[in-house]
Amino acid sequence: MRIIRFLEENGLSRLAAITDENLLYELPFENILELRQEAQQRKVSMVEIIQQAIQDTLPKKEGLEQLKLLVPIEAQEVWAAGVTYLRSREERNYEATGGKHVEPTIYDKVYEAKRPEIFFKSTKERTRGTGESLCLRTDSSWQVPEPELALVLDENGQIFGFTIGNDLSCRDIEGENPLYLPQAKIWKNSCSIGPAIRLAETVEDFYSFQITCRIYRNQEKVFEETASTRDLRRTYEELCSYLVKDNIVFNGTVLLTGTSIVPPENYTLQDGDLIEIEIPGIGTLVNPVKKQAVKLVENNLV
Ligand code: DO4
Ligand code: MG
């Protein structure tokens, strides 16, 4: 069972459920947190609440393609884990040293350490949904998508959903100096999540997600790679426990679990490229990328 949000003709947002038979039903809740709260109050599963809510209703006639999808959750905060796959460790070493590293680097150490790398990634104002544009930084010439499985958490770090996340990143900025990480990771529209949230209670094996990323330039596919969450070096519980430790965590926080898909070293995103990230069982997150317009007055260029 998956949950989406979409924009109604009257301009209001609406929650809907997609069943395993791909039928789409509107739900009488504004967001997934309301649905979860109802399930908790009545001490039943979210699926049971949905089944009760839709039992006497008909599925929507429109398919997903005809709806204007919104972010499936307006997460107050998005956090991310890094160097959770061997591939990420190798690529971080490459961007920092051009392959001339002498081990152990900070990336080798964090990969092996007990404490994972967890960093702040985005706020709801910076996070886009499927179909919306992501922005490129104007001061970077090496930008890539980072396709990641995303956990949807409650305030205790318990997983109640899975979605797809794109941790858009500047490899040159992080490679120049790891202290620049916030600038390599956070700017306007540098994160997307969606298109749907798969309810965790309907997932049999939390580590069996396949992630495929495709990039199109001028309608032509220029990159495709697939990875599996089986290759994660850490458990979700480990990552969540460090996120919530002595912290304030909002209900509906999203935690990206790291990337294992990296385009070739000579590839950088360009204005007009289209990124597709697909996870069977969740959906396909699609985002065009746009170069940001330089604000001449603000930057004292005029
Ligand atoms: O150390 C930097 C971040 C790495 C990251 O975002 C990832 O592994 O996905
Ligand atoms: Mg990442």
PDB file of N, CA and C in Angstrom, residues 294-302:
ATOM      1  N   VAL A 294      21.419  33.818 -11.910  1.00  0.00           N
ATOM      2  CA  VAL A 294      22.268  34.575 -10.974  1.00  0.00           C
ATOM      3  C   VAL A 294      21.562  35.880 -10.663  1.00  0.00           C
ATOM      4  N   LYS A 295      21.451  36.197  -9.373  1.00  0.00           N
ATOM      5  CA  LYS A 295      20.785  37.445  -8.994  1.00  0.00           C
ATOM      6  C   LYS A 295      21.820  38.571  -9.049  1.00  0.00           C
ATOM      7  N   LEU A 296      21.818  39.318 -10.185  1.00  0.00           N
ATOM      8  CA  LEU A 296      22.872  40.306 -10.444  1.00  0.00           C
ATOM      9  C   LEU A 296      22.945  41.370  -9.359  1.00  0.00           C
ATOM     10  N   VAL A 297      21.792  41.898  -8.943  1.00  0.00           N
ATOM     11  CA  VAL A 297      21.817  43.000  -7.984  1.00  0.00           C
ATOM     12  C   VAL A 297      22.318  42.500  -6.631  1.00  0.00           C
ATOM     13  N   GLU A 298      21.748  41.377  -6.179  1.00  0.00           N
ATOM     14  CA  GLU A 298      22.122  40.853  -4.866  1.00  0.00           C
ATOM     15  C   GLU A 298      23.611  40.520  -4.802  1.00  0.00           C
ATOM     16  N   ASN A 299      24.153  40.051  -5.913  1.00  0.00           N
ATOM     17  CA  ASN A 299      25.560  39.647  -5.893  1.00  0.00           C
ATOM     18  C   ASN A 299      26.499  40.806  -6.230  1.00  0.00           C
ATOM     19  N   ASN A 300      25.938  42.037  -6.262  1.00  0.00           N
ATOM     20  CA  ASN A 300      26.738  43.229  -6.549  1.00  0.00           C
ATOM     21  C   ASN A 300      27.426  43.189  -7.902  1.00  0.00           C
ATOM     22  N   LEU A 301      26.791  42.524  -8.859  1.00  0.00           N
ATOM     23  CA  LEU A 301      27.407  42.425 -10.192  1.00  0.00           C
ATOM     24  C   LEU A 301      26.972  43.575 -11.083  1.00  0.00           C
ATOM     25  N   VAL A 302      25.935  44.333 -10.639  1.00  0.00           N
ATOM     26  CA  VAL A 302      25.554  45.534 -11.425  1.00  0.00           C
ATOM     27  C   VAL A 302      25.560  46.746 -10.520  1.00  0.00           C
TER      28      VAL A 302
END
